[in-house]
Amino acid sequence: MVAGAGAASYADVSSNHHQEAIAVMQAVGVMVGDQNGNFNPDKQVTRAEMAVVMSNLLGLKVEDFKNASIPFTDVPEWARPYVAACYAAGVTSGTSATTYGSNDPVTAVQASLMMMKALGYFQLSKDFGSDWQVATVKQGSKIDLFDGIVAGASTAMTRNDVAQLTLNTLESTMVETDGM
């Protein structure tokens, strides 16, 4: 795929960024720029913003979750339906039983786990073994989820890297589970 005019139309997207991924995210409506016509590729993505990306990627009916009950006390009103939709879909969880970590930067391992859960990985607790982070990085590497991304597991993800991670996810194969 060749980068379209979409990424080039963002004044702040240069050849140093994942132009193809940004163009695809814009074209499919998963990630778009701001009201000033910027993509803000170097801006860190919060966990609440990652819920928006995941909701858009999965086509979740966020409007159905406006009044949904979630166990997290730290989710701002604007993000509540997105977090609730992702939580109900099983692609995200909290940082504790009562906190989501809405304003915390999403780390590479957290974002990739959300993506892999959307692909059908890690549906059972036994899938993680003894360390969910190690299992996530191992599986993500195995399916080339991190291609083009230079980040450690605990590195805060930028919009640039989330766009590439999302494109890599779209190019991955979904898991077919045997239900066991």
PDB file of C-alpha atoms in Angstrom:
ATOM      1  CA  MET A   1       0.000   0.000   0.000  1.00  0.00           C
ATOM      2  CA  VAL A   2       1.240   3.472  -0.820  1.00  0.00           C
ATOM      3  CA  ALA A   3       0.741   6.372   1.539  1.00  0.00           C
ATOM      4  CA  GLY A   4      -2.166   8.418   0.314  1.00  0.00           C
ATOM      5  CA  ALA A   5      -2.729  12.104   0.384  1.00  0.00           C
ATOM      6  CA  GLY A   6      -4.329  11.756   3.825  1.00  0.00           C
ATOM      7  CA  ALA A   7      -1.127  11.669   5.861  1.00  0.00           C
ATOM      8  CA  ALA A   8       0.454  14.290   3.654  1.00  0.00           C
ATOM      9  CA  SER A   9      -2.513  16.582   4.384  1.00  0.00           C
ATOM     10  CA  TYR A  10      -1.509  16.751   8.039  1.00  0.00           C
ATOM     11  CA  ALA A  11       0.935  19.615   8.360  1.00  0.00           C
ATOM     12  CA  ASP A  12       2.749  17.915  11.230  1.00  0.00           C
ATOM     13  CA  VAL A  13       3.274  14.501   9.582  1.00  0.00           C
ATOM     14  CA  SER A  14       6.653  14.087   7.921  1.00  0.00           C
ATOM     15  CA  SER A  15       8.714  11.292   6.448  1.00  0.00           C
ATOM     16  CA  ASN A  16       9.919  10.613  10.006  1.00  0.00           C
ATOM     17  CA  HIS A  17       6.457   9.288  10.804  1.00  0.00           C
ATOM     18  CA  HIS A  18       4.471   6.228   9.773  1.00  0.00           C
ATOM     19  CA  GLN A  19       2.762   8.016   6.881  1.00  0.00           C
ATOM     20  CA  GLU A  20       1.105   4.914   5.444  1.00  0.00           C
ATOM     21  CA  ALA A  21      -0.319   3.878   8.798  1.00  0.00           C
ATOM     22  CA  ILE A  22      -1.547   7.401   9.526  1.00  0.00           C
ATOM     23  CA  ALA A  23      -3.197   7.637   6.093  1.00  0.00           C
ATOM     24  CA  VAL A  24      -4.942   4.281   6.585  1.00  0.00           C
ATOM     25  CA  MET A  25      -6.142   5.226  10.087  1.00  0.00           C
ATOM     26  CA  GLN A  26      -7.565   8.463   8.698  1.00  0.00           C
ATOM     27  CA  ALA A  27      -9.194   6.705   5.719  1.00  0.00           C
ATOM     28  CA  VAL A  28     -10.951   4.105   7.869  1.00  0.00           C
ATOM     29  CA  GLY A  29     -11.843   6.586  10.629  1.00  0.00           C
ATOM     30  CA  VAL A  30      -9.938   4.876  13.417  1.00  0.00           C
ATOM     31  CA  MET A  31      -7.673   7.855  14.152  1.00  0.00           C
ATOM     32  CA  VAL A  32      -8.116  11.348  12.768  1.00  0.00           C
ATOM     33  CA  GLY A  33      -6.465  14.689  13.252  1.00  0.00           C
ATOM     34  CA  ASP A  34      -7.526  17.613  15.384  1.00  0.00           C
ATOM     35  CA  GLN A  35      -9.582  20.676  14.485  1.00  0.00           C
ATOM     36  CA  ASN A  36      -6.407  22.482  13.381  1.00  0.00           C
ATOM     37  CA  GLY A  37      -5.567  19.862  10.746  1.00  0.00           C
ATOM     38  CA  ASN A  38      -2.761  18.249  12.727  1.00  0.00           C
ATOM     39  CA  PHE A  39      -2.353  14.559  13.530  1.00  0.00           C
ATOM     40  CA  ASN A  40      -0.045  15.198  16.517  1.00  0.00           C
ATOM     41  CA  PRO A  41       2.057  12.100  15.761  1.00  0.00           C
ATOM     42  CA  ASP A  42       4.448  12.607  18.675  1.00  0.00           C
ATOM     43  CA  LYS A  43       1.726  13.119  21.308  1.00  0.00           C
ATOM     44  CA  GLN A  44       1.415  10.338  23.879  1.00  0.00           C
ATOM     45  CA  VAL A  45      -1.836   8.389  23.848  1.00  0.00           C
ATOM     46  CA  THR A  46      -3.700   7.982  27.134  1.00  0.00           C
ATOM     47  CA  ARG A  47      -5.490   4.794  28.098  1.00  0.00           C
ATOM     48  CA  ALA A  48      -8.834   6.617  27.640  1.00  0.00           C
ATOM     49  CA  GLU A  49      -7.805   7.692  24.130  1.00  0.00           C
ATOM     50  CA  MET A  50      -6.740   4.119  23.386  1.00  0.00           C
ATOM     51  CA  ALA A  51     -10.288   3.016  24.238  1.00  0.00           C
ATOM     52  CA  VAL A  52     -11.511   5.402  21.516  1.00  0.00           C
ATOM     53  CA  VAL A  53      -9.070   3.878  19.009  1.00  0.00           C
ATOM     54  CA  MET A  54     -10.172   0.355  19.942  1.00  0.00           C
ATOM     55  CA  SER A  55     -13.874   1.275  19.768  1.00  0.00           C
ATOM     56  CA  ASN A  56     -13.388   2.791  16.314  1.00  0.00           C
ATOM     57  CA  LEU A  57     -11.273  -0.138  15.130  1.00  0.00           C
ATOM     58  CA  LEU A  58     -13.830  -2.702  16.253  1.00  0.00           C
ATOM     59  CA  GLY A  59     -16.850  -0.675  15.162  1.00  0.00           C
ATOM     60  CA  LEU A  60     -18.329  -0.885  18.648  1.00  0.00           C
ATOM     61  CA  LYS A  61     -21.707   0.811  19.115  1.00  0.00           C
ATOM     62  CA  VAL A  62     -20.431   3.286  21.680  1.00  0.00           C
ATOM     63  CA  GLU A  63     -23.782   5.084  21.860  1.00  0.00           C
ATOM     64  CA  ASP A  64     -25.229   1.933  23.481  1.00  0.00           C
ATOM     65  CA  PHE A  65     -22.796   2.380  26.395  1.00  0.00           C
ATOM     66  CA  LYS A  66     -23.507   6.008  27.373  1.00  0.00           C
ATOM     67  CA  ASN A  67     -25.170   4.939  30.626  1.00  0.00           C
ATOM     68  CA  ALA A  68     -23.349   1.660  31.126  1.00  0.00           C
ATOM     69  CA  SER A  69     -22.042   0.766  34.536  1.00  0.00           C
ATOM     70  CA  ILE A  70     -18.295   0.191  34.836  1.00  0.00           C
ATOM     71  CA  PRO A  71     -16.270  -0.501  37.972  1.00  0.00           C
ATOM     72  CA  PHE A  72     -13.772   2.312  37.295  1.00  0.00           C
ATOM     73  CA  THR A  73     -14.056   5.583  39.190  1.00  0.00           C
ATOM     74  CA  ASP A  74     -11.446   7.538  37.209  1.00  0.00           C
ATOM     75  CA  VAL A  75     -12.996   7.605  33.732  1.00  0.00           C
ATOM     76  CA  PRO A  76     -13.941  11.091  32.483  1.00  0.00           C
ATOM     77  CA  GLU A  77     -17.487  11.484  31.161  1.00  0.00           C
ATOM     78  CA  TRP A  78     -16.396  11.861  27.510  1.00  0.00           C
ATOM     79  CA  ALA A  79     -14.487   8.542  27.651  1.00  0.00           C
ATOM     80  CA  ARG A  80     -17.028   6.553  29.654  1.00  0.00           C
ATOM     81  CA  PRO A  81     -18.932   5.009  26.691  1.00  0.00           C
ATOM     82  CA  TYR A  82     -15.676   4.069  24.925  1.00  0.00           C
ATOM     83  CA  VAL A  83     -14.147   2.445  27.997  1.00  0.00           C
ATOM     84  CA  ALA A  84     -17.449   0.716  28.789  1.00  0.00           C
ATOM     85  CA  ALA A  85     -17.752  -0.650  25.232  1.00  0.00           C
ATOM     86  CA  CYS A  86     -14.168  -1.965  25.251  1.00  0.00           C
ATOM     87  CA  TYR A  87     -14.599  -3.408  28.740  1.00  0.00           C
ATOM     88  CA  ALA A  88     -17.805  -5.189  27.704  1.00  0.00           C
ATOM     89  CA  ALA A  89     -16.081  -6.499  24.561  1.00  0.00           C
ATOM     90  CA  GLY A  90     -13.276  -7.917  26.709  1.00  0.00           C
ATOM     91  CA  VAL A  91     -10.467  -5.991  25.046  1.00  0.00           C
ATOM     92  CA  THR A  92      -9.519  -3.866  28.029  1.00  0.00           C
ATOM     93  CA  SER A  93      -9.463  -3.974  31.793  1.00  0.00           C
ATOM     94  CA  GLY A  94      -8.490  -1.649  34.584  1.00  0.00           C
ATOM     95  CA  THR A  95      -5.201  -0.989  36.263  1.00  0.00           C
ATOM     96  CA  SER A  96      -6.962  -2.151  39.441  1.00  0.00           C
ATOM     97  CA  ALA A  97     -10.451  -3.299  40.395  1.00  0.00           C
ATOM     98  CA  THR A  98     -11.684   0.304  40.601  1.00  0.00           C
ATOM     99  CA  THR A  99      -9.310   2.346  38.412  1.00  0.00           C
ATOM    100  CA  TYR A 100      -8.849   2.402  34.659  1.00  0.00           C
ATOM    101  CA  GLY A 101      -5.848   4.732  34.548  1.00  0.00           C
ATOM    102  CA  SER A 102      -7.641   6.964  32.049  1.00  0.00           C
ATOM    103  CA  ASN A 103      -5.054   9.736  32.026  1.00  0.00           C
ATOM    104  CA  ASP A 104      -2.038   7.424  32.164  1.00  0.00           C
ATOM    105  CA  PRO A 105      -0.102   6.973  28.923  1.00  0.00           C
ATOM    106  CA  VAL A 106      -0.907   3.636  27.315  1.00  0.00           C
ATOM    107  CA  THR A 107       2.226   1.495  27.206  1.00  0.00           C
ATOM    108  CA  ALA A 108       3.315  -0.624  24.277  1.00  0.00           C
ATOM    109  CA  VAL A 109       2.427  -3.837  26.100  1.00  0.00           C
ATOM    110  CA  GLN A 110      -1.012  -2.534  27.141  1.00  0.00           C
ATOM    111  CA  ALA A 111      -1.865  -1.307  23.633  1.00  0.00           C
ATOM    112  CA  SER A 112      -0.639  -4.510  21.999  1.00  0.00           C
ATOM    113  CA  LEU A 113      -2.616  -6.634  24.464  1.00  0.00           C
ATOM    114  CA  MET A 114      -5.784  -4.734  23.535  1.00  0.00           C
ATOM    115  CA  MET A 115      -5.035  -5.304  19.851  1.00  0.00           C
ATOM    116  CA  MET A 116      -4.336  -9.007  20.348  1.00  0.00           C
ATOM    117  CA  LYS A 117      -7.484  -9.496  22.414  1.00  0.00           C
ATOM    118  CA  ALA A 118      -9.401  -7.973  19.490  1.00  0.00           C
ATOM    119  CA  LEU A 119      -7.715 -10.553  17.244  1.00  0.00           C
ATOM    120  CA  GLY A 120      -8.822 -13.363  19.554  1.00  0.00           C
ATOM    121  CA  TYR A 121      -5.635 -13.948  21.545  1.00  0.00           C
ATOM    122  CA  PHE A 122      -5.595 -14.161  25.340  1.00  0.00           C
ATOM    123  CA  GLN A 123      -9.256 -15.022  25.826  1.00  0.00           C
ATOM    124  CA  LEU A 124      -8.552 -17.284  28.801  1.00  0.00           C
ATOM    125  CA  SER A 125      -6.473 -16.482  31.868  1.00  0.00           C
ATOM    126  CA  LYS A 126      -4.364 -19.605  31.268  1.00  0.00           C
ATOM    127  CA  ASP A 127      -3.206 -18.072  27.963  1.00  0.00           C
ATOM    128  CA  PHE A 128      -0.963 -15.676  29.878  1.00  0.00           C
ATOM    129  CA  GLY A 129       1.104 -18.216  31.764  1.00  0.00           C
ATOM    130  CA  SER A 130       2.865 -16.672  34.743  1.00  0.00           C
ATOM    131  CA  ASP A 131       3.438 -13.170  33.296  1.00  0.00           C
ATOM    132  CA  TRP A 132       0.940 -11.350  31.071  1.00  0.00           C
ATOM    133  CA  GLN A 133       3.539  -8.849  29.875  1.00  0.00           C
ATOM    134  CA  VAL A 134       6.017 -11.499  28.764  1.00  0.00           C
ATOM    135  CA  ALA A 135       3.245 -13.501  27.089  1.00  0.00           C
ATOM    136  CA  THR A 136       1.988 -10.373  25.294  1.00  0.00           C
ATOM    137  CA  VAL A 137       5.407  -9.358  23.998  1.00  0.00           C
ATOM    138  CA  LYS A 138       6.204 -12.925  22.945  1.00  0.00           C
ATOM    139  CA  GLN A 139       2.946 -13.362  21.022  1.00  0.00           C
ATOM    140  CA  GLY A 140       3.095  -9.848  19.557  1.00  0.00           C
ATOM    141  CA  SER A 141       6.587 -10.523  18.251  1.00  0.00           C
ATOM    142  CA  LYS A 142       5.477 -13.853  16.835  1.00  0.00           C
ATOM    143  CA  ILE A 143       2.723 -12.252  14.735  1.00  0.00           C
ATOM    144  CA  ASP A 144       4.834  -9.214  13.714  1.00  0.00           C
ATOM    145  CA  LEU A 145       2.663  -6.781  15.641  1.00  0.00           C
ATOM    146  CA  PHE A 146       5.673  -4.619  16.493  1.00  0.00           C
ATOM    147  CA  ASP A 147       7.017  -4.217  12.927  1.00  0.00           C
ATOM    148  CA  GLY A 148       8.170  -0.634  12.477  1.00  0.00           C
ATOM    149  CA  ILE A 149       7.778   0.207  16.153  1.00  0.00           C
ATOM    150  CA  VAL A 150      10.772   0.949  18.325  1.00  0.00           C
ATOM    151  CA  ALA A 151       9.472   0.816  21.872  1.00  0.00           C
ATOM    152  CA  GLY A 152      10.041  -1.178  25.012  1.00  0.00           C
ATOM    153  CA  ALA A 153       7.149  -2.923  26.737  1.00  0.00           C
ATOM    154  CA  SER A 154       6.663  -0.116  29.254  1.00  0.00           C
ATOM    155  CA  THR A 155       7.273   2.713  26.777  1.00  0.00           C
ATOM    156  CA  ALA A 156       4.428   5.227  26.453  1.00  0.00           C
ATOM    157  CA  MET A 157       2.960   4.981  22.954  1.00  0.00           C
ATOM    158  CA  THR A 158       2.675   7.986  20.657  1.00  0.00           C
ATOM    159  CA  ARG A 159      -0.106   8.515  18.131  1.00  0.00           C
ATOM    160  CA  ASN A 160       2.471   7.683  15.457  1.00  0.00           C
ATOM    161  CA  ASP A 161       3.235   4.297  17.030  1.00  0.00           C
ATOM    162  CA  VAL A 162      -0.421   3.517  17.803  1.00  0.00           C
ATOM    163  CA  ALA A 163      -1.248   4.148  14.131  1.00  0.00           C
ATOM    164  CA  GLN A 164       1.473   1.679  13.080  1.00  0.00           C
ATOM    165  CA  LEU A 165       0.438  -0.875  15.720  1.00  0.00           C
ATOM    166  CA  THR A 166      -3.155  -0.620  14.510  1.00  0.00           C
ATOM    167  CA  LEU A 167      -2.141  -1.076  10.868  1.00  0.00           C
ATOM    168  CA  ASN A 168      -0.051  -4.107  11.855  1.00  0.00           C
ATOM    169  CA  THR A 169      -3.124  -5.467  13.668  1.00  0.00           C
ATOM    170  CA  LEU A 170      -5.290  -4.983  10.580  1.00  0.00           C
ATOM    171  CA  GLU A 171      -2.714  -6.946   8.598  1.00  0.00           C
ATOM    172  CA  SER A 172      -2.645  -9.807  11.160  1.00  0.00           C
ATOM    173  CA  THR A 173      -4.684 -12.984  11.129  1.00  0.00           C
ATOM    174  CA  MET A 174      -7.421 -13.467  13.673  1.00  0.00           C
ATOM    175  CA  VAL A 175      -7.236 -16.440  16.007  1.00  0.00           C
ATOM    176  CA  GLU A 176      -9.657 -19.277  15.589  1.00  0.00           C
ATOM    177  CA  THR A 177     -10.229 -20.758  19.014  1.00  0.00           C
ATOM    178  CA  ASP A 178     -11.166 -24.323  19.759  1.00  0.00           C
ATOM    179  CA  GLY A 179     -13.144 -23.109  22.778  1.00  0.00           C
ATOM    180  CA  MET A 180     -10.938 -24.856  25.332  1.00  0.00           C
TER     181      MET A 180
END
